[in-house]
Coordinates of C-alpha atoms and ligand atoms in Angstrom, one line a residue:
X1 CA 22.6 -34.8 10.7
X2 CA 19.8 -33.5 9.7
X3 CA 16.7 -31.8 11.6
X4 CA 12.8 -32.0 11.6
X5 CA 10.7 -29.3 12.8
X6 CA 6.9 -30.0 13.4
X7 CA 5.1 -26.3 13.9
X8 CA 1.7 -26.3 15.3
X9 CA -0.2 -23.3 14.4
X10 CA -3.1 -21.2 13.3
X11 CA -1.0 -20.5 10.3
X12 CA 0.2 -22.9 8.4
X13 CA 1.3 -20.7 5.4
X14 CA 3.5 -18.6 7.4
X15 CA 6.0 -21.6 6.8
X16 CA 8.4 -21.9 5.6
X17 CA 8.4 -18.0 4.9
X18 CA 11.9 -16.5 4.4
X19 CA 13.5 -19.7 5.1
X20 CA 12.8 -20.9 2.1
X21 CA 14.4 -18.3 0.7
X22 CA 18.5 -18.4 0.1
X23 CA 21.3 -20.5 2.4
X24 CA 18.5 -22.0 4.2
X25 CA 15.9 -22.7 1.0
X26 CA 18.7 -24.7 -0.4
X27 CA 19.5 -26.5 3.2
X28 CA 15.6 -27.2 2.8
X29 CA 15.8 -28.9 -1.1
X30 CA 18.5 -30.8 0.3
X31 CA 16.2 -32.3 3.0
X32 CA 19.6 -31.0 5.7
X33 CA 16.0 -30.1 7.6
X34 CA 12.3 -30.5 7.0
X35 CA 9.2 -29.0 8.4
X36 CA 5.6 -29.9 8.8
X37 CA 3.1 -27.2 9.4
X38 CA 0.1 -28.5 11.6
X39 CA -2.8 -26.7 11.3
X40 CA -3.9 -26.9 15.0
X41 CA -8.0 -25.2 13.5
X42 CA -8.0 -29.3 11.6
X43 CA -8.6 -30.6 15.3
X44 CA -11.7 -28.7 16.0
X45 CA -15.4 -29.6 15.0
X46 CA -18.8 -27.7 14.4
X47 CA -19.2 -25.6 12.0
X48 CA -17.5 -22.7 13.3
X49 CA -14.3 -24.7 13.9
X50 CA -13.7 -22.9 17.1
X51 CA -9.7 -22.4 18.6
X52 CA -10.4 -20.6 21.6
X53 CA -12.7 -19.7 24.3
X54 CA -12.9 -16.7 27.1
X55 CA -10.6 -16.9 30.1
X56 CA -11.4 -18.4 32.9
X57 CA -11.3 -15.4 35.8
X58 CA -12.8 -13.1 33.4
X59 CA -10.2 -10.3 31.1
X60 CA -9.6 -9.3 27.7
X61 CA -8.9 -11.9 24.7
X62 CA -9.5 -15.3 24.4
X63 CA -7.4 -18.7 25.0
X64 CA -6.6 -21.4 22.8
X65 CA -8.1 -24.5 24.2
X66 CA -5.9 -26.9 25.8
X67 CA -8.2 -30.3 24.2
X68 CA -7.3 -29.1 20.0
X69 CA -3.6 -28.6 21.1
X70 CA -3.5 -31.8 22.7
X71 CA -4.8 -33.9 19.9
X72 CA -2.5 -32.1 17.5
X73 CA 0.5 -32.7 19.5
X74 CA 0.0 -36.4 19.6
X75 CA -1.0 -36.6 15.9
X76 CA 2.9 -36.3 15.6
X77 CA 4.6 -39.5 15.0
X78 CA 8.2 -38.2 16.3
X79 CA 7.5 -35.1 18.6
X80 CA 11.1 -34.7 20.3
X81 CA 11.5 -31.6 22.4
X82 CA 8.2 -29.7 22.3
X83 CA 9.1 -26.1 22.6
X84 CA 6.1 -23.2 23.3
X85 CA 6.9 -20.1 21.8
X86 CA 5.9 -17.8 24.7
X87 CA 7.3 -14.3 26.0
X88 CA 7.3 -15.7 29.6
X89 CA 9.6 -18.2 28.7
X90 CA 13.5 -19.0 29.0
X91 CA 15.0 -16.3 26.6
X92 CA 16.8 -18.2 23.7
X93 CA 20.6 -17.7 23.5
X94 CA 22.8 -18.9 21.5
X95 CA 23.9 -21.9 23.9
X96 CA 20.4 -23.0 23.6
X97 CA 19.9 -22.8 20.0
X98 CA 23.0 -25.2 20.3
X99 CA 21.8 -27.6 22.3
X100 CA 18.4 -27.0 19.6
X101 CA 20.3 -27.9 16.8
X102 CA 21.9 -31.0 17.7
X103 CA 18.1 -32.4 17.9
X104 CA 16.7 -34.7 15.6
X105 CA 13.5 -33.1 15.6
X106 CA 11.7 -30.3 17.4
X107 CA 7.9 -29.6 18.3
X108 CA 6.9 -25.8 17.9
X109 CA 3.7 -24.5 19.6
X110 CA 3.1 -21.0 18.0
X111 CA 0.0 -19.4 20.1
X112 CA -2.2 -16.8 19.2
X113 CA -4.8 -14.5 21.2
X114 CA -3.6 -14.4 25.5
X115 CA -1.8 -17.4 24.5
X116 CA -2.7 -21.3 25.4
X117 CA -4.7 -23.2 28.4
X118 CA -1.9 -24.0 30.8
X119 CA -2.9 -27.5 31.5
X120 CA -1.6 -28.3 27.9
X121 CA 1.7 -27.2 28.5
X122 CA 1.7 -29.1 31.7
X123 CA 0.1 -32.2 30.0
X124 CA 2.3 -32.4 27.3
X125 CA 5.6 -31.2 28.9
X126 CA 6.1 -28.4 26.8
X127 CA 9.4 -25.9 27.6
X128 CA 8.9 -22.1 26.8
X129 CA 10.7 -20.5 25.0
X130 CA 10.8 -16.4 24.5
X131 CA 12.6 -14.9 21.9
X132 CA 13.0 -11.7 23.5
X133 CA 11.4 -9.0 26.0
X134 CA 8.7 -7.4 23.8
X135 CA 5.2 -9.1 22.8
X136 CA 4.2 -10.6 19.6
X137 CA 1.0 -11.1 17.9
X138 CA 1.7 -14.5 17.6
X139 CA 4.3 -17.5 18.0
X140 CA 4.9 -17.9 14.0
X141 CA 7.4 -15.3 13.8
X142 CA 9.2 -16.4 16.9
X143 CA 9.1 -20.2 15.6
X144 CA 10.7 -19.1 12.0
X145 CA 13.5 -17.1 14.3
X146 CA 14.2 -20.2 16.5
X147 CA 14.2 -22.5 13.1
X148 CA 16.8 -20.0 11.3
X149 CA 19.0 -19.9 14.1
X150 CA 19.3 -23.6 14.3
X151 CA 19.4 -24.3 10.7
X152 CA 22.4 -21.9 10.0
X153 CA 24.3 -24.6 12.8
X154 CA 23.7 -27.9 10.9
X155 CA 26.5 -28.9 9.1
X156 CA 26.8 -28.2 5.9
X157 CA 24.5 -25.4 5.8
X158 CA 26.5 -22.4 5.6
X159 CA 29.3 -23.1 3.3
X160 CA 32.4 -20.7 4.1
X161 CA 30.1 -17.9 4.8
X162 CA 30.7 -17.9 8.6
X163 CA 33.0 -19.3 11.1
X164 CA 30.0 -20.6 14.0
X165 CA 33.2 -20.1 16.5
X166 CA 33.8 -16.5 16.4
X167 CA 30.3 -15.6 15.5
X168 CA 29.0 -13.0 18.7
X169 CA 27.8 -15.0 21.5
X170 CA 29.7 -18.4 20.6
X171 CA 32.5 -17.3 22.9
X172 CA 30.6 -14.9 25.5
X173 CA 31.3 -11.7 23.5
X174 CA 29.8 -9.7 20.6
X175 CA 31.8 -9.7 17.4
X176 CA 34.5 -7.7 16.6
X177 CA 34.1 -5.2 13.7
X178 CA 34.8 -6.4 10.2
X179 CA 36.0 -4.2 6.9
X180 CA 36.5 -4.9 3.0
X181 CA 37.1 -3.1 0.5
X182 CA 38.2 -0.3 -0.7
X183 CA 40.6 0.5 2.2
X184 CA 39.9 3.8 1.9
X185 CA 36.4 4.9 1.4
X186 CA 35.3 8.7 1.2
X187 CA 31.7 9.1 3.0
X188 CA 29.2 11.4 1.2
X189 CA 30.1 13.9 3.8
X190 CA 33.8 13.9 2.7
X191 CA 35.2 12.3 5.1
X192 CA 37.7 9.5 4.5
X193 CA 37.4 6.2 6.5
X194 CA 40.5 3.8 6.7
X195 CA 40.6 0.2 7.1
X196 CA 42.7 -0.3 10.3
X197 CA 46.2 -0.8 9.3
X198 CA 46.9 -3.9 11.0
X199 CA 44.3 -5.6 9.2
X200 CA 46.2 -5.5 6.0
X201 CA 49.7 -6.1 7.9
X202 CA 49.3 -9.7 7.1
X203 CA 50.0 -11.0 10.9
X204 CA 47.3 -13.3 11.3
X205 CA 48.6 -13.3 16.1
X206 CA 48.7 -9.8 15.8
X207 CA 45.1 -9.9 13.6
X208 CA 43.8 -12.0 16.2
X209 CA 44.8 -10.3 19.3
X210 CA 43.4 -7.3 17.8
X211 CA 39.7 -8.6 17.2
X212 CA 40.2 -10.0 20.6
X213 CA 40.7 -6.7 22.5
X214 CA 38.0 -4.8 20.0
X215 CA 35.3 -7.6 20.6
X216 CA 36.0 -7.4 24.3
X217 CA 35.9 -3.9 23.9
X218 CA 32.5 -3.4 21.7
X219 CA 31.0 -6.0 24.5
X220 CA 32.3 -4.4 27.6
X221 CA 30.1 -0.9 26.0
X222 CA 27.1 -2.3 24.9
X223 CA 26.5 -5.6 26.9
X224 CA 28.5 -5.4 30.3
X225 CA 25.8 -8.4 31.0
X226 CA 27.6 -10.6 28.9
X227 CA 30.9 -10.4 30.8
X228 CA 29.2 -11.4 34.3
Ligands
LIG1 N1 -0.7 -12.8 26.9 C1 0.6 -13.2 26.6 C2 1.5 -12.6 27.6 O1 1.3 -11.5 28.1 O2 2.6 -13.2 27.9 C3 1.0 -12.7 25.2 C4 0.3 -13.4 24.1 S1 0.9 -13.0 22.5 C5 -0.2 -11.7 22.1 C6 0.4 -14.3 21.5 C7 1.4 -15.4 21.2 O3 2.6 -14.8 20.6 C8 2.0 -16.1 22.4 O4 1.1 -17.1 22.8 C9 3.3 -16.6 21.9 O5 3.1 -17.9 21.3 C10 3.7 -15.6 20.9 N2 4.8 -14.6 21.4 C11 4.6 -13.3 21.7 N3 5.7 -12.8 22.2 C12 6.7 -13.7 22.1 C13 8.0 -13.7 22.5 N4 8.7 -12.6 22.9 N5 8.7 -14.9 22.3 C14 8.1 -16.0 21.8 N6 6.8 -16.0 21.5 C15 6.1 -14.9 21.7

């Protein structure tokens, strides 16, 4: 299985960024996923090579215009599920990066300025997706944090480094907390930490009744939401 992203953007060299780099750079030379960056600014004419244009109704910042996008989107051959990074969108969880993942191939709108002409969106049926409650600059960085969260999921990809199924989220609860060694370890402020002692007891029920009850635990404190 194996997954094609197709980014349109201003910004074509923001990709692949830090996912070339490490678990998923290899994943990449390994063609387990494959990217092409589309630079929307190819679409437009004139000399200027104009993106955007004031808003209709009059306020700050400018709009990326609905006709570039358009002709971008359909210059790709196999689109799948066109996604619009937007703060307004449906926030991105880990069920969704899921359902993501499984895709052969995904369609990235990363805007820029107050964002893009609706009728675009409409047009093309794109979904939005947000990355979080706080506002960007632009869509690149929120396109490279959808990409990595879906590429660590494809088979393959992550080795033995991590275990998808007890990862926070995967089964409605933050992670439990992990140790290694040494299991004792004196701070700089002299104080001396222990690993907890069932840990090294060696009784993997007992082990896993006790991550239970901490990851339960670490999620009831710091997101009750989760538990709802
Ligand atoms: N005017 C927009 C608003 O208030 O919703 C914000 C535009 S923002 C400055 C420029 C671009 O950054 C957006 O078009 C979007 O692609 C991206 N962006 C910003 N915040 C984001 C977020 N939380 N999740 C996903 N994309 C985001």
């Amino acid at each position: 299985m194996s997954i094609q992203f197709n980014i349109l953007t201003l910004f074509p060299d923001m990709f692949p960024g830090s996912l070339g780099q490490s678990l998923s750079g290899k994943a990449l030379e390994r063609r387990d996923w494959s990217y092409e960056a589309i630079n929307i600014r190819d679409f437009a004419q004139g000399v200027h090579k104009n993106v955007d244009d004031t808003p209709y109704g009059g306020g700050a910042g400018m709009v990326m215009r609905a006709d570039l996008i358009e002709k971008a989107t359909l210059s790709i051959e196999k689109p799948g599920r066109k996604i619009y990074l937007s703060p307004r969108g449906t926030p991105l969880t880990q069920a969704l990066v899921k359902e993501l993942a499984s895709t052969p191939a995904l369609t990235l709108l990363c805007g820029r300025y107050e964002g893009v002409d609706q009728r675009v969106l409409d047009a093309q049926d794109f979904e939005e997706v947000s990355i979080g409650d706080y506002v960007l600059s632009g869509g690149e960085p929120a396109a490279l944090i959808l990409m990595d969260a879906c590429i660590r999921l494809l088979p393959g990809v992550m080795g033995n480094e991590t275990t998808p199924d007890e990862e926070s989220f995967s089964n409605g609860l933050l992670e439990y907390p992990h140790y290694t060694r040494p299991d004792e370890w004196a701070a700089a402020d002299g104080n001396v930490h222990k690993v907890p002692e069932i840990l090294k007891s060696g009784d993997h029920a007992k082990i896993k009744a006790w991550r239970e009850e901490e990851a339960l635990k670490i999620t009831k404190k710091r997101r009750p939401d989760l538990l709802k």
